[in-house]
Amino acid sequence: MPMTVRELLDEPHLGLRLIAGEAGVEQPITWSHTSDLPNLWEWVSEGVLLLTNGLSIPESAEGQVTLAERLVSSGAVGLAVGDEMHAPKFTEAFLNACSELPLPLLAVPYPLPFIAISRSIAEALLIEESRRIKQTARLYDILRRSSTPGNAWDILLHDLSTELGSYLFVIDDYCLHPWNHTDPIPDATTQIGILRARQEAGTTSRHFHWTKHDGRSILLMDIPTHANALLAVAPHSEHPHPDGVVLLHAATIIGLAMSQQALYITENQRTAETLFSQVVLGGSSETIGSRYGLVSDDIRVVCYQPPAEGAPGDYAQRLRRHGVPTIATVLHGTAYLLVAADSSLATIRHILGPEAVGGISSSMDKFQISRAVLEARWACGKAKQESAGLLQYSEDESWLGFASLQEGEQLVSRMLAPLLEYDQRTGSDLTGTLRLYLRLQRSAQRVATTTFTHRQTVISRLKKIGNLIDSDLSETHVLAVLWLALQFHDALSPAQGNAPGQFSE
């Protein structure tokens, strides 16, 4: 068994003295660590005796009390300070705090080297080291046994929890929800402890942080293979706590299982995503939903602009883990999600975030995916114009004066059909010339400069456009209608390079 603080004090060759915190001397020491870095509590874990020369101990009473509280919250079982070194005078408030918490405060006689203390602790841990090796082997055997298909994830977490004598919770670092929607939800005390540990550890550093809430210890640690996942450990009892090294192995094992799970899902979704991309580009609707994991016969499509800081595939994976079966694809910078019609829209908004701008189609039969894509793009274009977040498609609300998708399609057909047919037949891009002409304040010279062509060539193209659509481009009302038609065309044409609602400035 590990030696206690009292047993360390009783080592006659060390000559350590207890200054304060006698109530905590029966705590076992799992390891020792030496540090004079700022924020000493960031460098300790459960069961550690911290050895310091006192360089980073604050001089103020408030700072010293905060140090004692944070050390105890991080799991330290004692603070040993070198005599005649750099420590400031200990304040009365600090000594009282050490006694009340309790945090044993030890004086290390000069010139006793810290390594002598560490060696005594390490020698007492030889038997503990053998136990750690055996327990680590059992952890990897649990991984081997749970590698069979089925409910392997649940079995893995249950067996690891039993072996470690702790409740284990794998959580999403973005929102602190369970990693999978079927995973157990931490109780209220554990949830508060997780929030506290995350706040104390910070969001920019790697996590391995013990904290206490309502008398219960909580460890928050990273999972090596998944940067956006955290492992919360809540021991069944206060003593003894799981060994820190063993917990690192447990996190690695969980990470391997999560990678296996993600690989299986990726392989299963790849064909579905290819088919969905073809539908978005104008192909015929397939029964993708029923073939690839969407249990409902009715579907919705979500169209949105993915934020710069996150890959669209990450959002699709998080939706699946939150209980929303999803097929995703990204085309020309616009992301599309195919979900079951009864999927929680609140969950979709939660995953995409409050800054997401996009559109959600109405509920449709699974054979009408193409139509749902058009509705989602229409709603996305409207959302972009109005900076309205995620909008559901509705014919009760107009966009640019048009009440429905059908009206927009009719305008595109009436104004642009001859032009689009000519471009498709000849391989030209007169539609692009018209779009650029309207974007550049109807300046033929600016179009010529932008496209590296002669101004007269641009004028000739504009005349050709006027002839094809049988309209005079010098008329303001004609340009206004063409601008609207191009807005709707870009919103409803996934193959177009412009995202919905981003045609012009």
Short mmCIF file of C-alpha atoms in Angstrom, two decimals:
data_model
loop_
_atom_site.label_atom_id
_atom_site.label_comp_id
_atom_site.label_asym_id
_atom_site.label_seq_id
_atom_site.Cartn_x
_atom_site.Cartn_y
_atom_site.Cartn_z
CA MET A 1 0.00 0.00 0.00
CA PRO A 2 1.18 3.60 -0.55
CA MET A 3 2.75 5.31 2.43
CA THR A 4 0.72 7.99 4.21
CA VAL A 5 1.84 11.52 5.02
CA ARG A 6 2.21 10.47 8.70
CA GLU A 7 4.49 7.57 7.75
CA LEU A 8 6.62 9.94 5.69
CA LEU A 9 6.89 12.31 8.66
CA ASP A 10 7.98 9.38 10.82
CA GLU A 11 10.98 8.63 8.56
CA PRO A 12 13.80 9.66 10.95
CA HIS A 13 16.46 10.21 8.27
CA LEU A 14 14.30 12.81 6.51
CA GLY A 15 13.64 15.07 9.47
CA LEU A 16 10.42 16.54 8.05
CA ARG A 17 8.29 18.76 10.31
CA LEU A 18 4.53 19.27 10.23
CA ILE A 19 3.58 22.96 10.31
CA ALA A 20 -0.19 22.70 9.81
CA GLY A 21 -2.92 20.36 8.51
CA GLU A 22 -2.55 17.49 10.98
CA ALA A 23 -6.06 16.22 10.16
CA GLY A 24 -4.88 15.19 6.69
CA VAL A 25 -1.79 13.16 7.57
CA GLU A 26 -3.53 9.79 7.08
CA GLN A 27 -3.94 10.41 3.36
CA PRO A 28 -1.97 8.01 1.12
CA ILE A 29 0.76 9.45 -1.13
CA THR A 30 0.66 8.05 -4.66
CA TRP A 31 3.61 10.09 -5.93
CA SER A 32 5.70 13.20 -5.36
CA HIS A 33 6.29 16.08 -7.73
CA THR A 34 8.70 19.02 -7.59
CA SER A 35 7.73 22.40 -9.03
CA ASP A 36 8.35 26.11 -8.63
CA LEU A 37 6.22 27.09 -11.62
CA PRO A 38 3.32 29.56 -11.31
CA ASN A 39 -0.09 28.11 -10.41
CA LEU A 40 1.30 25.12 -8.56
CA TRP A 41 -2.08 23.35 -8.58
CA GLU A 42 -1.88 22.88 -12.35
CA TRP A 43 1.03 20.45 -11.95
CA VAL A 44 -0.39 17.97 -9.48
CA SER A 45 -2.95 15.18 -9.60
CA GLU A 46 -4.78 13.04 -7.08
CA GLY A 47 -2.58 11.73 -4.24
CA VAL A 48 0.52 13.81 -5.07
CA LEU A 49 2.79 15.39 -2.47
CA LEU A 50 4.06 18.66 -3.93
CA LEU A 51 7.65 19.65 -3.16
CA THR A 52 8.64 23.29 -3.70
CA ASN A 53 11.30 25.83 -2.78
CA GLY A 54 8.53 28.43 -2.44
CA LEU A 55 9.37 30.68 -5.41
CA SER A 56 5.76 30.73 -6.62
CA ILE A 57 4.03 30.87 -3.21
CA PRO A 58 2.22 34.25 -2.99
CA GLU A 59 3.10 36.71 -0.25
CA SER A 60 -0.47 37.86 0.37
CA ALA A 61 -2.81 36.03 2.72
CA GLU A 62 -5.49 35.85 0.03
CA GLY A 63 -3.06 34.37 -2.49
CA GLN A 64 -1.79 31.78 -0.03
CA VAL A 65 -5.32 30.69 0.93
CA THR A 66 -6.25 30.37 -2.76
CA LEU A 67 -3.13 28.22 -3.29
CA ALA A 68 -4.16 25.87 -0.48
CA GLU A 69 -7.73 25.59 -1.76
CA ARG A 70 -6.70 24.93 -5.36
CA LEU A 71 -4.13 22.32 -4.33
CA VAL A 72 -6.73 20.40 -2.34
CA SER A 73 -9.23 20.73 -5.19
CA SER A 74 -6.62 19.26 -7.56
CA GLY A 75 -6.08 16.28 -5.27
CA ALA A 76 -2.76 17.15 -3.59
CA VAL A 77 -2.29 15.38 -0.24
CA GLY A 78 0.37 17.73 1.07
CA LEU A 79 2.69 20.67 0.43
CA ALA A 80 6.35 20.32 1.43
CA VAL A 81 8.35 23.59 1.42
CA GLY A 82 12.13 23.84 1.68
CA ASP A 83 13.47 25.65 4.73
CA GLU A 84 15.78 28.64 4.24
CA MET A 85 14.93 28.86 0.53
CA HIS A 86 12.61 31.28 -1.25
CA ALA A 87 9.23 30.88 0.46
CA PRO A 88 7.61 34.02 1.91
CA LYS A 89 6.41 34.12 5.49
CA PHE A 90 3.34 31.93 5.95
CA THR A 91 0.32 34.01 6.99
CA GLU A 92 -2.04 33.06 9.80
CA ALA A 93 -4.89 32.75 7.30
CA PHE A 94 -2.85 30.28 5.24
CA LEU A 95 -2.01 28.11 8.25
CA ASN A 96 -5.65 28.11 9.32
CA ALA A 97 -6.75 27.14 5.81
CA CYS A 98 -4.25 24.25 5.75
CA SER A 99 -5.66 22.98 9.02
CA GLU A 100 -9.30 23.31 8.00
CA LEU A 101 -9.14 21.87 4.46
CA PRO A 102 -7.00 19.88 5.55
CA LEU A 103 -3.73 20.23 3.59
CA PRO A 104 -0.66 18.97 5.50
CA LEU A 105 2.04 21.66 5.31
CA LEU A 106 5.53 20.17 5.75
CA ALA A 107 8.89 21.86 6.32
CA VAL A 108 11.87 20.25 4.52
CA PRO A 109 15.11 20.84 6.48
CA TYR A 110 18.01 22.44 4.66
CA PRO A 111 19.94 20.96 2.85
CA LEU A 112 17.87 17.75 2.49
CA PRO A 113 17.47 17.10 -1.28
CA PHE A 114 13.94 16.56 -2.55
CA ILE A 115 15.08 13.37 -4.25
CA ALA A 116 15.53 11.75 -0.85
CA ILE A 117 11.83 12.29 -0.13
CA SER A 118 10.84 11.03 -3.58
CA ARG A 119 12.98 7.91 -3.14
CA SER A 120 11.28 7.04 0.15
CA ILE A 121 7.87 7.40 -1.49
CA ALA A 122 8.93 5.39 -4.55
CA GLU A 123 10.33 2.52 -2.47
CA ALA A 124 7.04 2.26 -0.61
CA LEU A 125 5.27 2.05 -3.99
CA LEU A 126 7.13 -1.01 -5.35
CA ILE A 127 4.24 -3.32 -4.46
CA GLU A 128 1.83 -0.71 -5.82
CA GLU A 129 3.76 -0.70 -9.10
CA SER A 130 3.21 -4.45 -9.47
CA ARG A 131 -0.50 -3.94 -8.84
CA ARG A 132 -0.57 -1.18 -11.48
CA ILE A 133 1.03 -3.40 -14.12
CA LYS A 134 -1.46 -6.19 -13.48
CA GLN A 135 -4.41 -3.81 -13.57
CA THR A 136 -3.18 -2.27 -16.84
CA ALA A 137 -3.01 -5.75 -18.38
CA ARG A 138 -6.60 -6.39 -17.29
CA LEU A 139 -7.70 -3.13 -18.94
CA TYR A 140 -6.30 -4.16 -22.32
CA ASP A 141 -7.89 -7.58 -21.94
CA ILE A 142 -11.23 -5.78 -21.53
CA LEU A 143 -10.57 -4.06 -24.87
CA ARG A 144 -9.83 -7.43 -26.48
CA ARG A 145 -13.03 -8.98 -25.17
CA SER A 146 -15.20 -6.05 -26.22
CA SER A 147 -13.97 -5.88 -29.82
CA THR A 148 -16.81 -8.04 -31.08
CA PRO A 149 -19.74 -6.36 -32.94
CA GLY A 150 -22.93 -5.39 -31.19
CA ASN A 151 -23.12 -3.44 -27.96
CA ALA A 152 -19.33 -3.49 -27.53
CA TRP A 153 -19.19 0.18 -26.51
CA ASP A 154 -21.59 -0.27 -23.58
CA ILE A 155 -19.77 -3.42 -22.45
CA LEU A 156 -16.40 -1.66 -22.65
CA LEU A 157 -17.48 1.30 -20.51
CA HIS A 158 -19.20 -0.98 -17.97
CA ASP A 159 -16.19 -3.29 -17.58
CA LEU A 160 -13.68 -0.44 -17.40
CA SER A 161 -15.84 1.28 -14.79
CA THR A 162 -15.98 -1.89 -12.70
CA GLU A 163 -12.23 -2.45 -12.93
CA LEU A 164 -11.37 1.13 -12.00
CA GLY A 165 -13.98 1.43 -9.26
CA SER A 166 -15.25 4.64 -10.84
CA TYR A 167 -18.09 6.00 -12.91
CA LEU A 168 -16.82 6.81 -16.41
CA PHE A 169 -18.46 9.37 -18.68
CA VAL A 170 -17.26 10.15 -22.20
CA ILE A 171 -18.47 13.63 -23.07
CA ASP A 172 -18.43 16.02 -26.02
CA ASP A 173 -15.98 18.84 -25.30
CA TYR A 174 -18.11 21.32 -27.28
CA CYS A 175 -21.29 21.02 -25.24
CA LEU A 176 -20.46 18.57 -22.40
CA HIS A 177 -23.27 16.24 -23.52
CA PRO A 178 -22.70 12.46 -23.49
CA TRP A 179 -20.54 11.37 -26.45
CA ASN A 180 -23.28 9.02 -27.66
CA HIS A 181 -26.93 9.79 -27.04
CA THR A 182 -27.38 6.30 -25.52
CA ASP A 183 -24.59 6.82 -22.95
CA PRO A 184 -25.56 7.41 -19.31
CA ILE A 185 -25.99 11.03 -18.24
CA PRO A 186 -23.88 12.14 -15.25
CA ASP A 187 -25.81 12.99 -12.10
CA ALA A 188 -26.14 16.65 -11.06
CA THR A 189 -23.15 16.58 -8.67
CA THR A 190 -20.89 15.06 -11.32
CA GLN A 191 -22.10 17.54 -13.95
CA ILE A 192 -21.24 20.48 -11.69
CA GLY A 193 -17.85 18.88 -10.97
CA ILE A 194 -17.18 18.50 -14.70
CA LEU A 195 -18.04 22.15 -15.33
CA ARG A 196 -15.82 23.22 -12.45
CA ALA A 197 -12.88 21.07 -13.60
CA ARG A 198 -13.19 22.40 -17.14
CA GLN A 199 -13.28 25.98 -15.89
CA GLU A 200 -10.29 25.47 -13.59
CA ALA A 201 -8.23 23.66 -16.23
CA GLY A 202 -9.05 26.16 -18.98
CA THR A 203 -10.11 25.40 -22.54
CA THR A 204 -6.76 25.97 -24.25
CA SER A 205 -4.63 23.46 -22.33
CA ARG A 206 -4.61 19.70 -22.24
CA HIS A 207 -6.77 18.29 -19.46
CA PHE A 208 -5.82 16.06 -16.55
CA HIS A 209 -7.43 17.90 -13.72
CA TRP A 210 -8.87 16.73 -10.42
CA THR A 211 -11.43 18.82 -8.61
CA LYS A 212 -13.90 18.36 -5.76
CA HIS A 213 -17.55 19.31 -5.48
CA ASP A 214 -19.85 18.52 -2.59
CA GLY A 215 -17.23 16.18 -1.12
CA ARG A 216 -16.86 14.21 -4.34
CA SER A 217 -13.70 14.05 -6.47
CA ILE A 218 -13.98 14.41 -10.25
CA LEU A 219 -11.20 13.97 -12.80
CA LEU A 220 -11.46 15.55 -16.24
CA MET A 221 -8.95 14.22 -18.76
CA ASP A 222 -8.33 14.18 -22.50
CA ILE A 223 -8.84 11.18 -24.75
CA PRO A 224 -5.68 10.96 -26.89
CA THR A 225 -7.28 10.04 -30.22
CA HIS A 226 -10.14 12.56 -30.11
CA ALA A 227 -9.38 16.24 -29.52
CA ASN A 228 -13.06 17.06 -29.02
CA ALA A 229 -13.77 14.37 -26.42
CA LEU A 230 -13.20 14.33 -22.66
CA LEU A 231 -13.27 11.52 -20.11
CA ALA A 232 -14.82 12.31 -16.73
CA VAL A 233 -13.91 9.96 -13.87
CA ALA A 234 -15.93 9.92 -10.65
CA PRO A 235 -14.50 7.39 -8.13
CA HIS A 236 -17.02 5.28 -6.22
CA SER A 237 -15.27 6.20 -2.98
CA GLU A 238 -12.76 8.84 -1.91
CA HIS A 239 -9.94 6.40 -1.10
CA PRO A 240 -8.18 4.88 -2.78
CA HIS A 241 -8.52 6.75 -6.08
CA PRO A 242 -7.63 5.11 -9.41
CA ASP A 243 -3.96 5.38 -10.28
CA GLY A 244 -3.15 8.25 -12.66
CA VAL A 245 -1.05 6.10 -15.00
CA VAL A 246 -3.75 3.44 -15.16
CA LEU A 247 -6.29 6.13 -16.00
CA LEU A 248 -4.13 7.28 -18.92
CA HIS A 249 -4.20 3.71 -20.24
CA ALA A 250 -8.00 3.64 -19.79
CA ALA A 251 -8.34 6.86 -21.80
CA THR A 252 -6.20 5.36 -24.58
CA ILE A 253 -8.36 2.22 -24.64
CA ILE A 254 -11.55 4.28 -24.86
CA GLY A 255 -9.98 6.33 -27.65
CA LEU A 256 -9.17 3.17 -29.62
CA ALA A 257 -12.77 1.98 -29.26
CA MET A 258 -14.05 5.39 -30.39
CA SER A 259 -11.79 5.27 -33.46
CA GLN A 260 -13.12 1.80 -34.29
CA GLN A 261 -16.65 3.07 -33.95
CA ALA A 262 -15.97 6.11 -36.16
CA LEU A 263 -14.30 3.95 -38.82
CA TYR A 264 -17.31 1.64 -38.98
CA ILE A 265 -19.69 4.59 -39.36
CA THR A 266 -17.50 6.23 -42.02
CA GLU A 267 -17.36 3.08 -44.13
CA ASN A 268 -21.12 2.63 -43.82
CA GLN A 269 -21.85 6.23 -44.80
CA ARG A 270 -19.46 6.68 -47.73
CA THR A 271 -21.73 5.22 -50.40
CA ALA A 272 -24.74 7.06 -49.02
CA GLU A 273 -22.88 10.38 -49.12
CA THR A 274 -21.87 9.77 -52.76
CA LEU A 275 -25.48 9.07 -53.73
CA PHE A 276 -26.70 12.11 -51.79
CA SER A 277 -24.16 14.30 -53.60
CA GLN A 278 -25.54 13.11 -56.94
CA VAL A 279 -29.06 13.99 -55.83
CA VAL A 280 -27.96 17.46 -54.68
CA LEU A 281 -26.35 18.03 -58.07
CA GLY A 282 -29.63 17.32 -59.78
CA GLY A 283 -29.70 13.53 -60.08
CA SER A 284 -32.77 11.46 -59.39
CA SER A 285 -33.80 10.84 -55.80
CA GLU A 286 -32.81 7.49 -54.37
CA THR A 287 -34.22 5.82 -51.30
CA ILE A 288 -31.06 6.78 -49.46
CA GLY A 289 -32.79 7.20 -46.15
CA SER A 290 -34.16 3.69 -45.90
CA ARG A 291 -30.98 2.10 -47.27
CA TYR A 292 -28.48 3.90 -45.08
CA GLY A 293 -29.79 4.26 -41.58
CA LEU A 294 -32.59 6.86 -41.63
CA VAL A 295 -35.38 4.90 -40.04
CA SER A 296 -38.20 7.25 -41.04
CA ASP A 297 -39.92 7.13 -44.44
CA ASP A 298 -40.07 10.93 -44.39
CA ILE A 299 -37.00 13.17 -44.61
CA ARG A 300 -35.76 16.74 -44.34
CA VAL A 301 -32.74 18.43 -45.90
CA VAL A 302 -30.66 21.06 -44.11
CA CYS A 303 -28.54 23.44 -46.18
CA TYR A 304 -26.06 25.75 -44.44
CA GLN A 305 -22.75 27.54 -44.72
CA PRO A 306 -20.21 25.61 -42.60
CA PRO A 307 -18.20 27.85 -40.27
CA ALA A 308 -14.50 28.27 -40.96
CA GLU A 309 -13.36 26.64 -37.71
CA GLY A 310 -15.12 23.28 -38.14
CA ALA A 311 -15.18 20.65 -40.88
CA PRO A 312 -18.76 19.85 -42.05
CA GLY A 313 -18.12 16.16 -41.46
CA ASP A 314 -17.56 16.88 -37.75
CA TYR A 315 -21.07 18.30 -37.44
CA ALA A 316 -22.58 15.26 -39.16
CA GLN A 317 -20.76 12.94 -36.75
CA ARG A 318 -21.89 14.97 -33.74
CA LEU A 319 -25.49 14.85 -34.99
CA ARG A 320 -25.31 11.06 -35.26
CA ARG A 321 -23.88 10.82 -31.74
CA HIS A 322 -26.71 13.07 -30.48
CA GLY A 323 -29.28 10.65 -31.87
CA VAL A 324 -29.93 12.28 -35.27
CA PRO A 325 -29.06 9.81 -38.08
CA THR A 326 -27.46 11.97 -40.77
CA ILE A 327 -26.09 11.71 -44.28
CA ALA A 328 -23.91 14.68 -45.22
CA THR A 329 -22.17 16.15 -48.23
CA VAL A 330 -20.42 19.40 -49.08
CA LEU A 331 -20.58 21.00 -52.55
CA HIS A 332 -19.11 24.36 -53.57
CA GLY A 333 -18.66 25.44 -49.96
CA THR A 334 -22.26 24.62 -48.97
CA ALA A 335 -23.06 21.73 -46.64
CA TYR A 336 -26.16 19.54 -46.96
CA LEU A 337 -27.56 17.22 -44.31
CA LEU A 338 -30.18 14.56 -44.99
CA VAL A 339 -32.05 13.69 -41.79
CA ALA A 340 -35.24 11.93 -40.81
CA ALA A 341 -38.27 14.22 -40.75
CA ASP A 342 -38.92 13.49 -37.06
CA SER A 343 -35.38 14.49 -36.07
CA SER A 344 -35.17 17.10 -33.34
CA LEU A 345 -34.74 20.51 -34.94
CA ALA A 346 -33.59 21.80 -31.55
CA THR A 347 -30.74 19.26 -31.60
CA ILE A 348 -29.79 20.27 -35.14
CA ARG A 349 -29.66 23.93 -34.11
CA HIS A 350 -27.70 22.97 -30.98
CA ILE A 351 -25.02 21.13 -32.99
CA LEU A 352 -24.68 23.70 -35.79
CA GLY A 353 -24.49 26.49 -33.22
CA PRO A 354 -26.15 29.88 -32.82
CA GLU A 355 -24.03 31.45 -35.57
CA ALA A 356 -25.10 28.96 -38.25
CA VAL A 357 -27.05 30.41 -41.18
CA GLY A 358 -29.03 28.06 -43.39
CA GLY A 359 -32.32 26.54 -44.39
CA ILE A 360 -34.37 23.50 -43.39
CA SER A 361 -36.83 21.95 -45.82
CA SER A 362 -40.34 20.86 -44.97
CA SER A 363 -41.03 17.19 -44.28
CA MET A 364 -41.19 15.13 -47.48
CA ASP A 365 -41.43 11.57 -48.69
CA LYS A 366 -38.05 9.87 -49.07
CA PHE A 367 -38.55 9.77 -52.85
CA GLN A 368 -38.60 13.61 -52.97
CA ILE A 369 -35.09 14.34 -51.76
CA SER A 370 -34.39 16.52 -54.80
CA ARG A 371 -37.36 18.70 -53.96
CA ALA A 372 -36.29 18.93 -50.31
CA VAL A 373 -32.85 20.11 -51.46
CA LEU A 374 -34.47 22.97 -53.42
CA GLU A 375 -36.59 23.99 -50.44
CA ALA A 376 -33.57 23.94 -48.14
CA ARG A 377 -31.55 26.09 -50.56
CA TRP A 378 -34.46 28.52 -50.92
CA ALA A 379 -34.72 28.84 -47.12
CA CYS A 380 -30.93 29.16 -46.88
CA GLY A 381 -30.92 32.02 -49.40
CA LYS A 382 -33.67 33.77 -47.47
CA ALA A 383 -31.76 33.27 -44.21
CA LYS A 384 -28.59 34.75 -45.73
CA GLN A 385 -30.44 37.81 -46.97
CA GLU A 386 -32.12 38.38 -43.60
CA SER A 387 -29.26 37.17 -41.33
CA ALA A 388 -31.88 34.97 -39.71
CA GLY A 389 -29.93 31.90 -38.55
CA LEU A 390 -31.53 28.57 -39.45
CA LEU A 391 -34.88 29.07 -41.19
CA GLN A 392 -37.49 26.46 -41.98
CA TYR A 393 -39.01 26.61 -45.43
CA SER A 394 -42.50 28.07 -45.38
CA GLU A 395 -44.79 29.31 -48.13
CA ASP A 396 -46.39 31.66 -45.60
CA GLU A 397 -43.29 33.87 -45.61
CA SER A 398 -42.00 35.61 -48.73
CA TRP A 399 -38.43 36.09 -49.93
CA LEU A 400 -37.75 39.16 -52.07
CA GLY A 401 -41.49 39.44 -52.62
CA PHE A 402 -41.98 35.83 -53.77
CA ALA A 403 -44.08 33.61 -51.57
CA SER A 404 -42.92 30.15 -52.60
CA LEU A 405 -40.31 28.03 -54.28
CA GLN A 406 -42.66 27.52 -57.23
CA GLU A 407 -42.88 31.26 -57.88
CA GLY A 408 -39.10 31.54 -57.83
CA GLU A 409 -38.76 28.62 -60.25
CA GLN A 410 -41.31 30.21 -62.59
CA LEU A 411 -39.37 33.49 -62.64
CA VAL A 412 -36.11 31.69 -63.44
CA SER A 413 -37.81 29.76 -66.24
CA ARG A 414 -39.44 32.87 -67.72
CA MET A 415 -36.37 35.13 -67.63
CA LEU A 416 -33.34 32.85 -67.86
CA ALA A 417 -34.39 29.62 -69.61
CA PRO A 418 -33.23 30.68 -73.14
CA LEU A 419 -29.92 31.93 -71.75
CA LEU A 420 -29.30 28.79 -69.69
CA GLU A 421 -30.18 26.53 -72.63
CA TYR A 422 -27.79 28.46 -74.90
CA ASP A 423 -24.92 28.15 -72.40
CA GLN A 424 -25.54 24.43 -72.01
CA ARG A 425 -25.72 23.88 -75.76
CA THR A 426 -22.65 25.92 -76.74
CA GLY A 427 -20.49 25.63 -73.64
CA SER A 428 -20.41 29.41 -73.22
CA ASP A 429 -20.96 31.34 -69.99
CA LEU A 430 -23.24 34.22 -70.89
CA THR A 431 -25.04 33.70 -67.59
CA GLY A 432 -21.78 34.36 -65.81
CA THR A 433 -21.25 37.52 -67.86
CA LEU A 434 -24.71 38.77 -66.91
CA ARG A 435 -24.09 37.96 -63.23
CA LEU A 436 -20.77 39.84 -63.26
CA TYR A 437 -22.31 42.79 -65.15
CA LEU A 438 -24.97 43.24 -62.47
CA ARG A 439 -22.47 42.74 -59.63
CA LEU A 440 -20.12 45.41 -61.02
CA GLN A 441 -22.75 48.16 -61.16
CA ARG A 442 -23.57 47.51 -64.85
CA SER A 443 -20.12 48.63 -66.03
CA ALA A 444 -18.96 46.89 -69.23
CA GLN A 445 -15.45 48.28 -68.68
CA ARG A 446 -15.15 46.76 -65.20
CA VAL A 447 -16.40 43.42 -66.52
CA ALA A 448 -13.78 43.57 -69.27
CA THR A 449 -11.04 44.35 -66.76
CA THR A 450 -12.12 41.56 -64.44
CA THR A 451 -12.35 38.94 -67.19
CA PHE A 452 -9.29 40.17 -69.16
CA THR A 453 -11.33 40.73 -72.31
CA HIS A 454 -11.93 43.72 -74.56
CA ARG A 455 -14.76 46.05 -73.61
CA GLN A 456 -16.35 45.62 -77.04
CA THR A 457 -16.44 41.85 -76.51
CA VAL A 458 -18.39 42.37 -73.32
CA ILE A 459 -20.83 44.72 -75.08
CA SER A 460 -21.35 42.10 -77.80
CA ARG A 461 -22.09 39.45 -75.20
CA LEU A 462 -24.62 41.71 -73.49
CA LYS A 463 -26.38 42.29 -76.80
CA LYS A 464 -26.47 38.53 -77.37
CA ILE A 465 -28.01 38.09 -73.91
CA GLY A 466 -30.65 40.72 -74.68
CA ASN A 467 -31.54 38.96 -77.93
CA LEU A 468 -31.78 35.54 -76.27
CA ILE A 469 -34.14 36.70 -73.50
CA ASP A 470 -35.92 39.18 -75.82
CA SER A 471 -35.36 42.09 -73.42
CA ASP A 472 -33.60 45.45 -73.46
CA LEU A 473 -30.79 45.46 -70.89
CA SER A 474 -30.82 49.24 -70.77
CA GLU A 475 -34.22 49.15 -69.07
CA THR A 476 -34.00 49.38 -65.28
CA HIS A 477 -37.02 47.17 -64.64
CA VAL A 478 -35.52 44.45 -66.86
CA LEU A 479 -32.26 44.51 -64.88
CA ALA A 480 -34.18 44.38 -61.62
CA VAL A 481 -36.13 41.30 -62.69
CA LEU A 482 -32.95 39.64 -64.03
CA TRP A 483 -31.23 40.30 -60.69
CA LEU A 484 -34.09 38.56 -58.87
CA ALA A 485 -34.06 35.67 -61.33
CA LEU A 486 -30.34 35.17 -60.87
CA GLN A 487 -30.75 35.26 -57.09
CA PHE A 488 -33.28 32.44 -57.26
CA HIS A 489 -31.29 30.54 -59.88
CA ASP A 490 -28.17 30.57 -57.72
CA ALA A 491 -30.18 29.57 -54.65
CA LEU A 492 -31.78 26.64 -56.45
CA SER A 493 -28.78 25.38 -58.43
CA PRO A 494 -26.32 23.37 -56.32
CA ALA A 495 -23.90 23.11 -59.23
CA GLN A 496 -23.54 26.89 -59.17
CA GLY A 497 -20.38 28.17 -57.50
CA ASN A 498 -22.25 30.79 -55.50
CA ALA A 499 -23.73 29.74 -52.19
CA PRO A 500 -27.46 30.42 -51.64
CA GLY A 501 -28.10 34.07 -50.98
CA GLN A 502 -24.52 35.12 -51.86
CA PHE A 503 -25.01 36.22 -55.44
CA SER A 504 -24.31 39.91 -55.09
CA GLU A 505 -23.35 42.57 -52.65
#
